[in-house]
Coordinates of C-alpha atoms and ligand atoms in Angstrom, one line a residue:
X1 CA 127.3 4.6 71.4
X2 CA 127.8 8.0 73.4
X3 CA 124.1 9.4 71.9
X4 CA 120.5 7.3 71.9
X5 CA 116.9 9.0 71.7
X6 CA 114.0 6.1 72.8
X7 CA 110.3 7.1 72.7
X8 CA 108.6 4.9 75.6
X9 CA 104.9 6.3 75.1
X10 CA 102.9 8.1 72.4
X11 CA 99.3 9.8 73.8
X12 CA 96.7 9.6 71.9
X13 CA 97.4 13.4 71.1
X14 CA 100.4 12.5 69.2
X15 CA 102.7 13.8 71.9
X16 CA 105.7 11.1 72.7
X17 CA 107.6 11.2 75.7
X18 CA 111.4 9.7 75.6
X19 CA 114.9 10.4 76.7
X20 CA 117.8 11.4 74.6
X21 CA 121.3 10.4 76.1
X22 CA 124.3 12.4 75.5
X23 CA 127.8 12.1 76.9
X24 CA 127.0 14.5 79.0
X25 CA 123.6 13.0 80.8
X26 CA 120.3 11.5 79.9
X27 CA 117.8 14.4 79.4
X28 CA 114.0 13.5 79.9
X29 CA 112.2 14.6 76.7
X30 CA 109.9 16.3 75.7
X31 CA 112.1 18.8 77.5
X32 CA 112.8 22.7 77.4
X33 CA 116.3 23.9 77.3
X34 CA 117.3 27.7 78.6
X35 CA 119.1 29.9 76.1
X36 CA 122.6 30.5 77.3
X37 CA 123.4 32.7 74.3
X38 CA 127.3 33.7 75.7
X39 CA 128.2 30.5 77.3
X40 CA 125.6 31.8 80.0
X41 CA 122.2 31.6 80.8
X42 CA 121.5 35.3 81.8
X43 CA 120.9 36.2 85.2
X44 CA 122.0 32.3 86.3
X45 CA 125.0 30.8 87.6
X46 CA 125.7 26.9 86.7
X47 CA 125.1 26.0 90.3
X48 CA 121.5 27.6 90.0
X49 CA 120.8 25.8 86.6
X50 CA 121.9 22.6 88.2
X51 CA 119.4 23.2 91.2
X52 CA 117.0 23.9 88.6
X53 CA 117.2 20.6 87.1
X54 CA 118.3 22.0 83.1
X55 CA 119.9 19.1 81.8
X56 CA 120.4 20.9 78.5
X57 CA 121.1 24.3 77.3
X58 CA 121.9 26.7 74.1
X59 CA 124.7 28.3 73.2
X60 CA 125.1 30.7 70.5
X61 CA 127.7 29.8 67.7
X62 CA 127.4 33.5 66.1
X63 CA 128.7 34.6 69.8
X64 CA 131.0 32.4 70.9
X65 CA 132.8 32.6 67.4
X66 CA 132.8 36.2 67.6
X67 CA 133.8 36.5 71.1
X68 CA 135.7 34.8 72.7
X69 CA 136.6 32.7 70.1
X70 CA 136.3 29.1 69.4
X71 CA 140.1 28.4 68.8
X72 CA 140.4 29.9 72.4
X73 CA 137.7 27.3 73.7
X74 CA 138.9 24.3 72.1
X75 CA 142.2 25.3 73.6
X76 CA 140.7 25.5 77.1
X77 CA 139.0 22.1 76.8
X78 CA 135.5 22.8 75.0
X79 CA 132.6 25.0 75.8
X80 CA 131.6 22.6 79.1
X81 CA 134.9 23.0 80.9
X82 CA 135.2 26.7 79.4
X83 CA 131.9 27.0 81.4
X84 CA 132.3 24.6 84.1
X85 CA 129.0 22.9 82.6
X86 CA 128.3 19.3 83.4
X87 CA 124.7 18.8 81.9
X88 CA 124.5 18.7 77.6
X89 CA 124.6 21.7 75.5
X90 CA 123.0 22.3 72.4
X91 CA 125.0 25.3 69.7
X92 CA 122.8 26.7 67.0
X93 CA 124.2 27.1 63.7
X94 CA 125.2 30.6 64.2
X95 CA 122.7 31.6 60.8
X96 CA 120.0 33.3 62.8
X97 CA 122.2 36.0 64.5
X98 CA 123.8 36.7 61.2
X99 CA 120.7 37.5 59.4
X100 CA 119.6 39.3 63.0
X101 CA 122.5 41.0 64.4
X102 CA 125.1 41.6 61.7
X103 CA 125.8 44.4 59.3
X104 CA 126.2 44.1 55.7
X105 CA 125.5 40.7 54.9
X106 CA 125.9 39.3 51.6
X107 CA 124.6 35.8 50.8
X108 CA 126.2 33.4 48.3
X109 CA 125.8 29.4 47.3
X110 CA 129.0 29.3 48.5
X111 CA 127.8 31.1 52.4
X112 CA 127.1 34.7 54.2
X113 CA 130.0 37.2 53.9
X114 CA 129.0 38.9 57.5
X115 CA 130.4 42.2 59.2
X116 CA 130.4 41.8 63.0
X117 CA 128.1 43.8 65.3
X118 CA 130.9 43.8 67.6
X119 CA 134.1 45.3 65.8
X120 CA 132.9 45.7 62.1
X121 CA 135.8 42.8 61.2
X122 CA 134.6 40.9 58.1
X123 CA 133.7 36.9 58.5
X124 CA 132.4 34.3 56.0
X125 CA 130.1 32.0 57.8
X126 CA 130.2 28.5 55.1
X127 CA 127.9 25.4 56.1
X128 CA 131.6 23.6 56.8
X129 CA 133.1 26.7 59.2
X130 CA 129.4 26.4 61.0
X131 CA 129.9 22.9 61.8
X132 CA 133.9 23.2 62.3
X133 CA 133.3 25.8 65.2
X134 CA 131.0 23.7 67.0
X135 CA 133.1 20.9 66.9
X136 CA 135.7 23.1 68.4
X137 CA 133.5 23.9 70.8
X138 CA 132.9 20.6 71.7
X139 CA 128.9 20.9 72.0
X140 CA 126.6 17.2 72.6
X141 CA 124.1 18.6 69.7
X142 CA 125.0 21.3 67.0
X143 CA 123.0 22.6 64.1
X144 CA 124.0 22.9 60.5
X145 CA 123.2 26.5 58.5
X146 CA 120.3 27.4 57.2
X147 CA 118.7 30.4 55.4
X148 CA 116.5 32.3 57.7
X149 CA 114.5 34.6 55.6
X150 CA 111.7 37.0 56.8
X151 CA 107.4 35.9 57.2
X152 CA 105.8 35.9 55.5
X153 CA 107.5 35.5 52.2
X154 CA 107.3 35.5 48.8
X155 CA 106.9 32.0 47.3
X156 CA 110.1 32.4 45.2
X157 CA 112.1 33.8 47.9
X158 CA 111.1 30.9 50.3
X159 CA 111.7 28.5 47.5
X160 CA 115.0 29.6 46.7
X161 CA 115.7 29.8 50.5
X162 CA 114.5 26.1 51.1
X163 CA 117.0 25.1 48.2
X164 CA 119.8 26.7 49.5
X165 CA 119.1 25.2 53.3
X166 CA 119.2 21.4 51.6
X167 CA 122.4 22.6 49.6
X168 CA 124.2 24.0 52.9
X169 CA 123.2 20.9 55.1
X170 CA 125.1 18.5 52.1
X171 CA 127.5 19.8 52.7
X172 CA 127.3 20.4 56.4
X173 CA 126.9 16.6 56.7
X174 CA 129.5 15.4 54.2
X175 CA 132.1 17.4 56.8
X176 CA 130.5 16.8 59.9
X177 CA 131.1 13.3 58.8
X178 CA 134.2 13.0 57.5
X179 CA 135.7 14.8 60.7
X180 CA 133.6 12.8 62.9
X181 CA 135.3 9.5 61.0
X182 CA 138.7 11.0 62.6
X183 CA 138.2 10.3 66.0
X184 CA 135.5 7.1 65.9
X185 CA 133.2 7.4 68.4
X186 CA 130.6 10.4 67.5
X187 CA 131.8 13.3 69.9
X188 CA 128.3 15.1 68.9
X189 CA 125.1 14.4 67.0
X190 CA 124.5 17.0 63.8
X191 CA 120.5 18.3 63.2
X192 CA 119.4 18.9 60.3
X193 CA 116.7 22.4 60.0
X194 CA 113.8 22.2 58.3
X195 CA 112.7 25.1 56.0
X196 CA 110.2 26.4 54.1
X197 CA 108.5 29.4 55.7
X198 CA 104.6 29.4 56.0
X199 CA 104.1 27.4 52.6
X200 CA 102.7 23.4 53.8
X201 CA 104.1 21.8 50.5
X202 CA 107.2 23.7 51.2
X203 CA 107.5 22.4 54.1
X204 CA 107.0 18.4 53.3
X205 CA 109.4 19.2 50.6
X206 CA 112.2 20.5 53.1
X207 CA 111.5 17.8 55.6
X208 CA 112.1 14.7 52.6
X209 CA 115.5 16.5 50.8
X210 CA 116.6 16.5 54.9
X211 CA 115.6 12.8 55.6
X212 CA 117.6 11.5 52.4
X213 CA 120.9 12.8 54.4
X214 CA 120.0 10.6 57.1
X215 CA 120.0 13.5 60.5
X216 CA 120.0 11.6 63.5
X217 CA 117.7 14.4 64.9
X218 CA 115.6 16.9 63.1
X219 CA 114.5 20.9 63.9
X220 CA 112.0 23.0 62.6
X221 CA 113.2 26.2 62.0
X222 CA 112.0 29.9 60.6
X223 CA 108.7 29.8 63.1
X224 CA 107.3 31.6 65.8
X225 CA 108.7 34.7 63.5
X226 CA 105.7 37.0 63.7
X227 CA 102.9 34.4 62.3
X228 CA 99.8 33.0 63.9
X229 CA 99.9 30.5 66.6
X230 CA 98.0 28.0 64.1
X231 CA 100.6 28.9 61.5
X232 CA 103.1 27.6 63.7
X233 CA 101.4 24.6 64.8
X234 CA 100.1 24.0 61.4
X235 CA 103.6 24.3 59.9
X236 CA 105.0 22.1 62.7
X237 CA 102.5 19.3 62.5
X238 CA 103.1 18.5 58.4
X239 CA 106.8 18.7 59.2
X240 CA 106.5 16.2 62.2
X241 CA 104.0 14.5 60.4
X242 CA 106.5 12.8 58.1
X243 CA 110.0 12.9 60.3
X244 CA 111.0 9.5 61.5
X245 CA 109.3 8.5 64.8
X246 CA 112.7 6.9 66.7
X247 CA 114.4 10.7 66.0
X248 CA 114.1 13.6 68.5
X249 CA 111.9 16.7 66.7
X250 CA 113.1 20.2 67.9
X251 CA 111.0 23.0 67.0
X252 CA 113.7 26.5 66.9
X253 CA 112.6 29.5 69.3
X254 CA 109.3 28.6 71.4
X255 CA 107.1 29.1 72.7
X256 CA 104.8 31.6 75.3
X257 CA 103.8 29.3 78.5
X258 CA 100.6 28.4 77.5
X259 CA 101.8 27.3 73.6
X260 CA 104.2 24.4 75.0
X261 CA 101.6 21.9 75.5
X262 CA 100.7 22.3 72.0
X263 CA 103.6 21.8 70.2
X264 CA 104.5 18.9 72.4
X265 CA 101.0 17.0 71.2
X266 CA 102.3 17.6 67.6
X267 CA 105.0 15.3 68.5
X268 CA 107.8 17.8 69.6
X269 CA 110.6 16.7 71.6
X270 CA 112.6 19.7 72.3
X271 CA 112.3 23.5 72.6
X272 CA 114.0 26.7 73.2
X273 CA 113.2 30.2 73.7
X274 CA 114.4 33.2 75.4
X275 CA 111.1 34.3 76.6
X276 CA 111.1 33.1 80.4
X277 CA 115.0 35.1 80.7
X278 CA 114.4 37.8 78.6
X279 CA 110.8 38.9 80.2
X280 CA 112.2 38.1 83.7
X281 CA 114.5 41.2 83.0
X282 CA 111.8 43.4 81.4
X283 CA 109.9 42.9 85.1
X284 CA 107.4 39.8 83.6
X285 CA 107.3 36.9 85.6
X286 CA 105.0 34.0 84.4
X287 CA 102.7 32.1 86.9
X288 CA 100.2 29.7 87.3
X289 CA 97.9 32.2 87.2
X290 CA 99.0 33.6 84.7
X291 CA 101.3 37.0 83.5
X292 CA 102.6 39.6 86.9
X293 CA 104.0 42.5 85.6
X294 CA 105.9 43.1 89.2
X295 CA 106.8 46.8 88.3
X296 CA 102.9 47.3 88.7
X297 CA 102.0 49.8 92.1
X298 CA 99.3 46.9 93.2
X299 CA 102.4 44.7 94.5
X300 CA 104.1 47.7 96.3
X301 CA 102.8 46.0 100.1
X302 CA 102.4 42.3 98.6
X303 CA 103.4 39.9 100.8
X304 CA 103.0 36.6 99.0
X305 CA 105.5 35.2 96.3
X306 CA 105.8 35.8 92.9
X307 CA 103.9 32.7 92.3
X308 CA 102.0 30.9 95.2
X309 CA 101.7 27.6 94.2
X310 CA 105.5 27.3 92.8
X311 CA 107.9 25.7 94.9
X312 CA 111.2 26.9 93.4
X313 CA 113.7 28.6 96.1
X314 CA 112.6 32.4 95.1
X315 CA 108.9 31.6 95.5
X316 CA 109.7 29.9 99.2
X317 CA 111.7 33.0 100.8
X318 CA 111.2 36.6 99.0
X319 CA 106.9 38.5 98.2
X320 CA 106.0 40.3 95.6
X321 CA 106.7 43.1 97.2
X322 CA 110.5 43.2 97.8
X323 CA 110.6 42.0 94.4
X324 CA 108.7 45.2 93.0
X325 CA 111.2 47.2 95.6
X326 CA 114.3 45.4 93.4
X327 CA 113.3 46.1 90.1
X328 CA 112.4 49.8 91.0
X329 CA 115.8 50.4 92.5
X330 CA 117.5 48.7 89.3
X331 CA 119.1 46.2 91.4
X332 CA 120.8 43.5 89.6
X333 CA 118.8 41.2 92.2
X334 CA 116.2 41.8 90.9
X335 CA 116.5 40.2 87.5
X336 CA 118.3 37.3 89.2
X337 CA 115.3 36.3 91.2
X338 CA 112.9 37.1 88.3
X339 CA 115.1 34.8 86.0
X340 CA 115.8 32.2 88.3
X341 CA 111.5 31.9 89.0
X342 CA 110.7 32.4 85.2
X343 CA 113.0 29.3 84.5
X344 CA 112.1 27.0 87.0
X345 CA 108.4 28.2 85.9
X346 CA 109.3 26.8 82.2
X347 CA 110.9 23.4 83.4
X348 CA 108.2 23.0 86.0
X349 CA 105.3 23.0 82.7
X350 CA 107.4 20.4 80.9
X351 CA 107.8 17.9 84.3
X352 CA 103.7 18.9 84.5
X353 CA 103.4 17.9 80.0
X354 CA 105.5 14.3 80.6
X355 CA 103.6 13.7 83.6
X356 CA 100.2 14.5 81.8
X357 CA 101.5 12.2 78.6
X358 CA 102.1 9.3 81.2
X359 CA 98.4 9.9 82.3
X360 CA 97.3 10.4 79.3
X361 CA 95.5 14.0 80.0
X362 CA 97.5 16.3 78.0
X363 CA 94.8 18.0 76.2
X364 CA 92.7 18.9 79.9
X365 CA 96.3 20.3 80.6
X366 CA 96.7 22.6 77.4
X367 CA 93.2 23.7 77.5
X368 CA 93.5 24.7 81.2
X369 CA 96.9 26.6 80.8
X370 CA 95.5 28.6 77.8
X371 CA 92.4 29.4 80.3
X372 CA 94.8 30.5 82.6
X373 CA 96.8 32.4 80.1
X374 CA 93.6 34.4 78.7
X375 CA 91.6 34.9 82.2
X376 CA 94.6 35.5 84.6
X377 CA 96.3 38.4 85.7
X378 CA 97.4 40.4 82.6
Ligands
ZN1 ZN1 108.9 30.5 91.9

């Protein structure tokens, strides 16, 4: 068997901490994976990810689809040769960025009838085609569709939504499996997505119609969409609440630094978000002592790094203050650096969760990163 997810310790908190084994390496859970939306985590080459330590990644099925095509990445070998990319990959279902990005959508049982953002051309986006281009693109974990609708929601129009999502992954599975059948050994593991918006009963609901089509992993998505950071975690935990505990949990687009620790001690396994690239571009770099906005006139003659008790490669040869110099010249540099300490900053938090799960402190870890996160350096 290429895949495998153990648990080897629950905390007393709820929070597990286990390794999920793809073809493409062992990955130590609960892990954060870096958002490589077009076959590339921006601002990082593959050899900086690898001296990072990401064993896993995302790529964007909407993009890749789009542009440059996944007939053209099958034909070059699949999205890790495409990319020179040795550690796993995870593709999203490609449903967000249509709902997001694209013009004139029109949603049927049958799927979304989607213009694209790049050219206009007209695409239908069906639960099968989802899970077709990410077997073509050859990625260790992919997503089936969903329907992501707005929070909050109408009852009905969360209802109807949640209907639709159990429909789509039917039928997601039924051809993820009879493809799979074709080759024997499982070349990828399919997720099923949680729905349901902000409604709890919703939610359970969403989580048993999934479990009857027997996922071997399961995601929570439509959160961290505008509501309260209790929402979230309240959402997450009755979802995770009745998932099966030998199954990696993946909770869709988080979280801010200091939210992590929480959504691990609700028994998450995986996470993604493009917060640590995208602020590191926007001049935000997250430290241990909390948010520098490096732009600010106070680091113009700063000498020290961005962060003085990280140890990644930025932190260890270039201050504050040539930082602030690169962003204020618009040098691409700058956003390189920023990127490169922002991610390192993200993988370094989980190594610090699995650690404090070992030891069984988790909670004195959260409730010191949210000080941190409300006293620091705003
Ligand atoms: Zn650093």
């Amino acid at each position: 068997m290429n895949f495998s997810f153990n648990v080897a310790k629950t905390d007393a908190t709820g929070a597990r901490r286990g390794r999920l084994t793809t073809p493409h390496g062992a990955i130590e859970t609960p892990v954060f994976m870096p958002v490589g939306t077009q076959a590339t985590v921006k601002g990082l080459t593959q050899e900086a990810l690898e001296e990072l330590g990401a064993g896993i990644i995302l790529a964007n099925t909407y993009h890749l689809y789009l542009r440059p095509g996944h007939e053209l990445v099958r034909k070059l070998g699949g999205l890790h040769k495409f990319m020179s990319w040795r550690g796993a990959i995870l593709t999203d279902s490609g449903g967000y960025q249509v709902f997001s990005l694209s013009e004139l959508r029109k949603m049927t049982d049958d799927g979304v009838r989607f213009r694209s953002h790049l050219d206009g051309s007209e695409h239908l986006l069906t639960p099968e085609k989802a899970a077709e281009i990410q077997l073509a693109l050859g990625s260790d974990i992919a997503m089936v569709l969903d329907e992501c609708i707005e929070t909050p929601a109408p009852r009905e129009k969360a209802e109807a939504a949640l209907k639709r999502t159990t429909e789509w992954a039917k039928r997601a599975r039924q051809y993820f499996l009879e493809q799979a059948t074709h080759n024997g050994d499982l070349a990828q593991w399919q997720f099923g997505i949680v729905q349901g918006a902000t409604f709890a009963d919703l939610r359970r609901e969403s989580g048993r119609q999934l479990l009857e089509l027997d996922f071997p992993g399961y995601a929570i998505g439509g959160l961290a969409v505008g509501e309260a950071h209790e929402i979230t975690c309240e959402m997450a935990g009755e979802v995770t609440a009745l998932l099966p505990k030998d199954r990696p949990r993946y909770l869709m687009g988080v979280g801010r630094p200091e939210q992590l620790a929480d959504y691990v001690a609700l028994g998450i396994d995986m996470m993604d978000c493009v917060l640590p690239t995208r602020a590191a571009r926007h001049a935000c770099i997250y430290t241990s002592e909390g948010r520098v906005l490096i732009k600010n006139a106070r680091y113009a003659q700063d000498q020290r790094p961005l962060d003085p008790n990280c140890s990644c490669s930025v932190c260890r040869r270039y201050t504050r203050a040539y930082l602030r110099h690169l962003f204020a010249a618009g040098e691409l540099t700058a956003a390189i650096l920023a990127t490169h300490h922002n991610v390192h900053f993200y993988l370094d938090i989980m190594r610090q969760i699995r650690e404090a799960i070992e030891f069984g402190n988790l909670a004195n870890f959260s409730s010191e990163m949210h000080a941190r996160y409300t006293l620091g350096p705003a």
